[in-house]
Short mmCIF file of C-alpha atoms in Angstrom, two decimals:
data_model
loop_
_atom_site.label_atom_id
_atom_site.label_comp_id
_atom_site.label_asym_id
_atom_site.label_seq_id
_atom_site.Cartn_x
_atom_site.Cartn_y
_atom_site.Cartn_z
CA ARG B 190 -20.10 41.39 30.29
CA LEU B 191 -18.27 38.56 32.17
CA LEU B 192 -18.07 36.69 28.76
CA THR B 193 -16.49 39.87 27.29
CA SER B 194 -13.89 40.12 30.05
CA ARG B 195 -12.90 36.33 29.65
CA ARG B 196 -12.64 36.69 25.96
CA ALA B 197 -10.33 39.85 26.39
CA LEU B 198 -8.21 37.86 28.72
CA ARG B 199 -7.87 35.00 26.28
CA GLU B 200 -6.96 37.34 23.38
CA GLU B 201 -4.61 39.56 25.20
CA PRO B 202 -1.18 39.27 23.52
CA VAL B 203 1.55 37.92 25.73
CA ALA B 204 4.67 39.99 25.93
CA PRO B 205 7.54 38.20 24.18
CA PHE B 206 10.40 37.05 26.72
CA SER B 207 13.75 35.91 25.58
CA TYR B 208 16.11 33.47 27.38
CA TYR B 209 20.02 34.00 26.87
CA PHE B 210 22.09 30.91 26.90
CA PRO B 211 25.70 31.81 26.12
CA CYS B 212 28.29 29.11 25.69
CA GLN B 213 31.61 30.27 24.10
CA ARG B 214 33.14 26.96 24.88
CA TRP B 215 34.38 24.04 22.77
CA LEU B 216 32.26 21.02 22.10
CA ALA B 217 35.01 18.83 21.05
CA VAL B 218 36.90 15.81 22.33
CA GLU B 219 40.37 17.46 21.77
CA GLU B 220 39.38 20.80 23.41
CA ASP B 221 38.44 22.11 26.75
CA ASP B 222 37.22 19.33 29.06
CA GLY B 223 36.61 16.90 26.13
CA GLN B 224 32.69 16.92 26.23
CA ILE B 225 30.68 17.22 23.10
CA VAL B 226 27.36 18.05 24.78
CA ARG B 227 26.83 20.95 27.39
CA GLU B 228 24.12 21.98 29.60
CA LEU B 229 23.56 25.66 29.44
CA VAL B 230 21.73 27.80 32.05
CA PRO B 231 20.23 31.22 31.20
CA VAL B 232 22.12 34.40 32.24
CA ASP B 233 20.65 37.92 32.86
CA GLU B 234 19.91 39.95 29.87
CA ALA B 235 22.25 42.66 31.18
CA PHE B 236 25.26 40.57 30.48
CA VAL B 237 24.22 40.16 26.98
CA LYS B 238 23.58 43.84 26.58
CA LYS B 239 27.01 44.71 27.90
CA ASP B 240 28.66 42.52 25.42
CA SER B 241 26.70 44.11 22.52
CA GLU B 242 27.53 47.50 23.69
CA ASN B 243 31.26 46.61 24.30
CA ASP B 244 30.87 47.68 27.83
CA GLY B 245 33.66 45.29 29.14
CA GLN B 246 31.65 42.02 28.98
CA SER B 247 33.41 39.71 26.56
CA PRO B 248 31.76 36.60 25.06
CA ALA B 249 34.43 34.54 26.79
CA THR B 250 33.42 36.08 30.14
CA LEU B 251 29.86 34.88 29.41
CA GLY B 252 31.14 31.33 29.09
CA LEU B 253 32.91 31.68 32.50
CA GLU B 254 29.72 32.99 34.00
CA GLN B 255 28.11 29.74 32.69
CA LYS B 256 30.94 27.59 34.08
CA ALA B 257 30.79 29.22 37.52
CA LYS B 258 27.08 28.33 37.83
CA SER B 259 27.78 24.63 36.91
CA THR B 260 28.83 21.82 39.20
CA THR B 261 31.93 20.03 38.01
CA TYR B 262 32.42 16.29 38.69
CA THR B 263 35.61 14.37 38.26
CA VAL B 264 34.69 10.86 37.24
CA LYS B 265 37.26 8.12 37.53
CA VAL B 266 36.46 4.67 35.93
CA LYS B 267 38.46 1.46 36.85
CA THR B 268 38.47 -1.30 34.29
CA GLY B 269 38.91 -4.59 35.93
CA ASP B 270 42.20 -6.63 35.68
CA LYS B 271 40.83 -9.68 33.78
CA LYS B 272 41.27 -11.20 30.60
CA ASN B 273 39.40 -9.12 27.81
CA ALA B 274 38.23 -6.76 30.57
CA GLY B 275 38.83 -3.59 28.34
CA THR B 276 36.46 -2.21 25.65
CA ASP B 277 36.57 -0.38 22.57
CA ALA B 278 32.91 0.49 22.71
CA ASN B 279 31.64 4.12 23.38
CA VAL B 280 30.92 4.43 27.14
CA PHE B 281 28.32 6.69 28.48
CA ILE B 282 27.24 7.71 31.94
CA THR B 283 24.27 9.56 33.64
CA LEU B 284 24.47 11.02 37.08
CA TYR B 285 21.19 11.12 39.04
CA GLY B 286 20.69 13.47 42.01
CA SER B 287 17.89 14.39 44.36
CA LYS B 288 16.77 17.38 42.19
CA ASP B 289 17.73 16.29 38.50
CA ASP B 290 20.04 14.31 36.49
CA THR B 291 22.78 15.10 34.01
CA GLY B 292 21.47 13.26 30.95
CA ILE B 293 23.59 10.94 28.96
CA VAL B 294 27.19 12.05 28.95
CA SER B 295 29.74 10.46 26.64
CA LEU B 296 33.08 9.57 28.35
CA LYS B 297 35.36 10.31 25.28
CA ALA B 298 38.39 12.19 26.50
CA SER B 299 40.29 10.51 29.43
CA LYS B 300 42.75 12.96 31.10
CA ILE B 301 45.04 9.93 31.80
CA ASN B 302 45.20 7.43 29.03
CA LYS B 303 45.11 7.90 25.26
CA ASN B 304 43.54 4.61 24.85
CA LYS B 305 40.47 4.51 27.18
CA PHE B 306 39.13 1.53 29.21
CA GLU B 307 41.98 -0.81 28.95
CA ARG B 308 42.54 -3.74 31.24
CA GLY B 309 43.53 -2.85 34.88
CA LYS B 310 43.55 0.89 34.04
CA VAL B 311 41.90 3.99 35.57
CA ASP B 312 40.61 6.66 33.42
CA GLU B 313 39.59 10.21 34.48
CA PHE B 314 36.91 12.44 32.93
CA THR B 315 35.29 15.81 33.69
CA VAL B 316 31.60 16.13 33.77
CA GLU B 317 29.88 19.52 34.07
CA SER B 318 26.20 20.04 35.00
CA VAL B 319 23.70 22.28 36.53
CA ASP B 320 22.96 21.60 40.15
CA ILE B 321 21.37 18.09 40.34
CA GLY B 322 21.31 18.04 44.29
CA ASP B 323 22.84 15.04 46.35
CA LEU B 324 24.14 12.30 44.08
CA LYS B 325 22.04 9.25 44.56
CA LYS B 326 23.09 6.66 41.75
CA ILE B 327 24.61 6.62 38.41
CA LYS B 328 23.80 4.58 35.21
CA ILE B 329 26.85 3.52 33.19
CA GLY B 330 27.14 1.46 29.95
CA HIS B 331 28.35 1.28 26.32
CA ASP B 332 26.92 1.02 22.81
CA ASN B 333 28.33 -2.35 22.07
CA LYS B 334 30.03 -1.11 18.97
CA GLY B 335 33.61 -1.88 17.89
CA ASN B 336 35.78 -5.03 17.71
CA SER B 337 36.17 -5.66 21.41
CA THR B 338 33.01 -4.50 23.20
CA GLY B 339 32.69 -6.51 26.33
CA TRP B 340 33.73 -4.63 29.37
CA PHE B 341 34.51 -5.51 33.04
CA LEU B 342 33.90 -2.43 35.12
CA GLU B 343 35.49 -2.55 38.63
CA TRP B 344 34.29 0.62 40.02
CA VAL B 345 33.36 4.38 39.51
CA GLU B 346 34.51 7.25 41.76
CA ILE B 347 32.90 10.67 41.43
CA ASP B 348 34.34 13.61 43.18
CA ALA B 349 32.40 16.89 43.29
CA PRO B 350 34.53 19.62 44.95
CA SER B 351 31.81 22.18 45.16
CA LEU B 352 29.83 19.73 47.24
CA GLY B 353 32.54 18.44 49.29
CA GLN B 354 31.79 14.73 48.47
CA CYS B 355 33.64 11.89 46.89
CA LEU B 356 31.60 8.83 46.34
CA LYS B 357 32.67 5.32 45.30
CA PHE B 358 30.21 3.24 43.21
CA PRO B 359 31.45 -0.40 43.20
CA CYS B 360 30.46 -2.66 40.32
CA GLY B 361 32.73 -5.71 39.76
CA ARG B 362 30.68 -7.11 36.85
CA TRP B 363 30.79 -7.58 33.16
CA LEU B 364 28.85 -5.21 30.87
CA ASP B 365 28.84 -7.69 28.05
CA LYS B 366 26.07 -9.43 25.88
CA SER B 367 27.92 -12.74 26.14
CA GLU B 368 28.72 -12.54 30.00
CA ASP B 369 27.01 -12.43 33.21
CA ASP B 370 23.36 -11.33 32.61
CA GLY B 371 23.99 -9.99 29.17
CA ALA B 372 23.40 -6.35 30.25
CA THR B 373 25.58 -3.70 28.58
CA GLU B 374 24.44 -0.99 31.12
CA ARG B 375 24.01 -0.95 34.80
CA ILE B 376 22.57 1.29 37.57
CA ILE B 377 25.05 1.54 40.55
CA PHE B 378 24.58 3.06 43.94
CA PRO B 379 27.30 4.50 46.05
CA ALA B 380 28.93 2.61 48.98
CA GLU B 381 28.20 4.61 52.10
CA LEU B 382 31.17 3.40 54.03
CA GLN B 383 33.49 4.56 51.07
CA THR B 384 32.05 8.13 50.88
CA ILE B 385 34.57 10.85 51.78
CA GLU B 386 33.12 14.17 53.18
CA TYR B 387 35.24 17.29 53.12
CA ILE B 388 34.72 21.17 53.14
CA PRO B 389 33.30 22.24 49.81
CA PHE B 390 35.54 23.99 47.34
CA VAL B 391 34.63 27.38 45.96
CA PRO B 392 35.07 28.80 42.47
CA TYR B 393 37.67 31.53 41.86
CA GLU B 394 37.92 33.59 38.84
CA ILE B 395 41.51 33.95 38.00
CA THR B 396 42.73 36.46 35.35
CA VAL B 397 46.37 36.18 34.06
CA TYR B 398 47.96 38.98 32.18
CA THR B 399 51.13 38.08 30.01
CA SER B 400 53.52 41.04 29.36
CA ASP B 401 53.94 42.67 25.99
CA ILE B 402 57.68 42.15 25.50
CA PHE B 403 59.46 39.78 23.03
CA GLY B 404 59.22 36.18 23.97
CA ALA B 405 56.87 36.63 26.89
CA GLY B 406 54.51 33.88 26.20
CA THR B 407 54.85 30.30 27.26
CA ASP B 408 53.57 26.91 26.09
CA ALA B 409 54.42 25.28 29.72
CA ASP B 410 51.95 23.90 32.24
CA VAL B 411 51.08 26.98 34.40
CA PHE B 412 49.93 26.32 38.02
CA ILE B 413 48.71 28.41 40.91
CA VAL B 414 48.39 28.03 44.58
CA LEU B 415 46.39 30.60 46.80
CA TYR B 416 47.31 31.19 50.46
CA GLY B 417 44.84 32.64 53.05
CA SER B 418 45.26 33.60 56.69
CA ASP B 419 46.37 31.16 59.40
CA GLY B 420 48.52 29.08 57.08
CA ILE B 421 45.52 27.94 54.84
CA CYS B 422 46.43 27.14 51.27
CA THR B 423 44.97 25.42 48.32
CA ARG B 424 46.46 22.49 46.44
CA GLN B 425 48.50 23.25 43.37
CA LYS B 426 46.23 23.54 40.45
CA SER B 427 47.05 23.58 36.67
CA LEU B 428 45.23 26.38 34.84
CA CYS B 429 44.94 24.57 31.58
CA LEU B 430 43.25 21.19 31.13
CA ASN B 431 45.55 19.85 28.42
CA LYS B 432 48.60 20.49 26.37
CA ARG B 433 46.37 22.01 23.45
CA GLU B 434 45.28 24.72 25.87
CA GLN B 435 48.86 25.37 27.07
CA ARG B 436 49.60 26.17 23.41
CA MET B 437 46.54 28.34 23.04
CA TYR B 438 46.86 30.45 26.28
CA PHE B 439 49.61 32.69 27.87
CA GLU B 440 50.59 34.29 24.58
CA ARG B 441 52.41 37.61 24.47
CA ASN B 442 50.20 40.66 25.54
CA SER B 443 47.27 38.29 26.30
CA VAL B 444 44.59 38.19 28.89
CA ASN B 445 43.35 34.75 30.04
CA GLN B 446 40.57 34.11 32.47
CA PHE B 447 39.71 30.94 34.29
CA ILE B 448 37.10 29.61 36.65
CA VAL B 449 39.05 27.18 39.05
CA GLU B 450 37.42 25.35 42.00
CA LEU B 451 39.86 25.37 45.00
CA GLU B 452 39.80 24.95 48.82
CA ASP B 453 38.21 28.06 50.32
CA VAL B 454 41.12 30.10 51.86
CA GLY B 455 38.54 32.69 53.23
CA ASP B 456 37.89 36.29 52.43
CA ILE B 457 41.52 37.38 52.50
CA ILE B 458 44.14 36.19 50.06
CA GLU B 459 47.45 36.77 51.53
CA LYS B 460 49.59 35.69 48.70
CA ILE B 461 49.76 33.33 45.66
CA ARG B 462 52.23 31.08 44.18
CA ILE B 463 52.18 31.02 40.36
CA GLY B 464 54.64 29.27 38.03
CA HIS B 465 55.02 26.53 35.45
CA LYS B 466 56.68 23.16 35.09
CA GLY B 467 59.05 23.96 32.31
CA GLY B 468 59.80 21.76 29.54
CA GLY B 469 59.07 22.23 25.88
CA LEU B 470 60.53 24.61 23.34
CA ASN B 471 58.96 27.91 24.76
CA SER B 472 58.72 27.61 28.51
CA GLY B 473 60.19 30.95 29.56
CA TRP B 474 57.19 33.28 30.61
CA HIS B 475 57.01 36.99 31.37
CA LEU B 476 54.08 37.53 33.67
CA ASP B 477 52.61 41.06 34.09
CA ARG B 478 49.88 40.53 36.89
CA VAL B 479 47.26 38.35 38.23
CA THR B 480 43.75 39.19 39.47
CA ILE B 481 41.71 36.92 41.47
CA ARG B 482 37.91 37.15 42.38
CA ARG B 483 36.39 34.62 44.95
CA LEU B 484 32.89 33.85 43.61
CA LEU B 485 30.13 33.51 46.09
CA PRO B 486 26.96 31.32 45.54
CA ASN B 487 25.16 34.17 43.96
CA GLY B 488 27.91 34.56 41.38
CA LYS B 489 29.35 37.86 42.77
#
């Protein structure tokens, strides 16, 4: 009888279980944050069902749910001011935390310079990842491909607003097969004395409605500032990551939604300041309204 019971347990079919990993974001150097690889976390099946039933949950919103669950890192990389310090090779980085690591991330789209990793220049990149815990070390290197591959890396700075930490990783060495020890990648640890701690940022879901009148849309750089009680306010934050997004969003009669990490102004938002920086052929904008939702750690 015991054998029969065991056999029945072994042969009992396992109920199928599905995991839902929405993305709805670009994997392209010229789009979004410039990343061509993304980590996706599962969302509740209810979100997918809402989408399929046209119950107000759009695919774009699912992508925003993903983004709200991610940790965003701003990575600044300083190339040394030495002869032949710059590189044309493909540079990559891996962030290691107390819980996990990001995997290999290609640093392809600098927010500051069209030509990356030039002598004496600082380049800035965005890296998104699931929660890896406290940042412990990084590995950075290149594939040694191109005409000028040798690279002198001065330092790396990583800012994680949702964690309230900005860490400096000093290097000051060559990543070059013909210089130093010949290594093209290095593991670097943060300098404790250069670590900056601050109050963690929180994600806000910002929905912008452009009016349905002639010429309402804009291609300008739209920014926002949130004001809480007791004079607390956020920094001025652009809603678009690049000029391509500026051309895509804020069209006539459009609804655009963003997840933006900003300083926590508290439970009450007393007012907002929203505008654009002008310039371009179509900068005038007719704004209908803005809705804002402060996202808590559980995504509510």
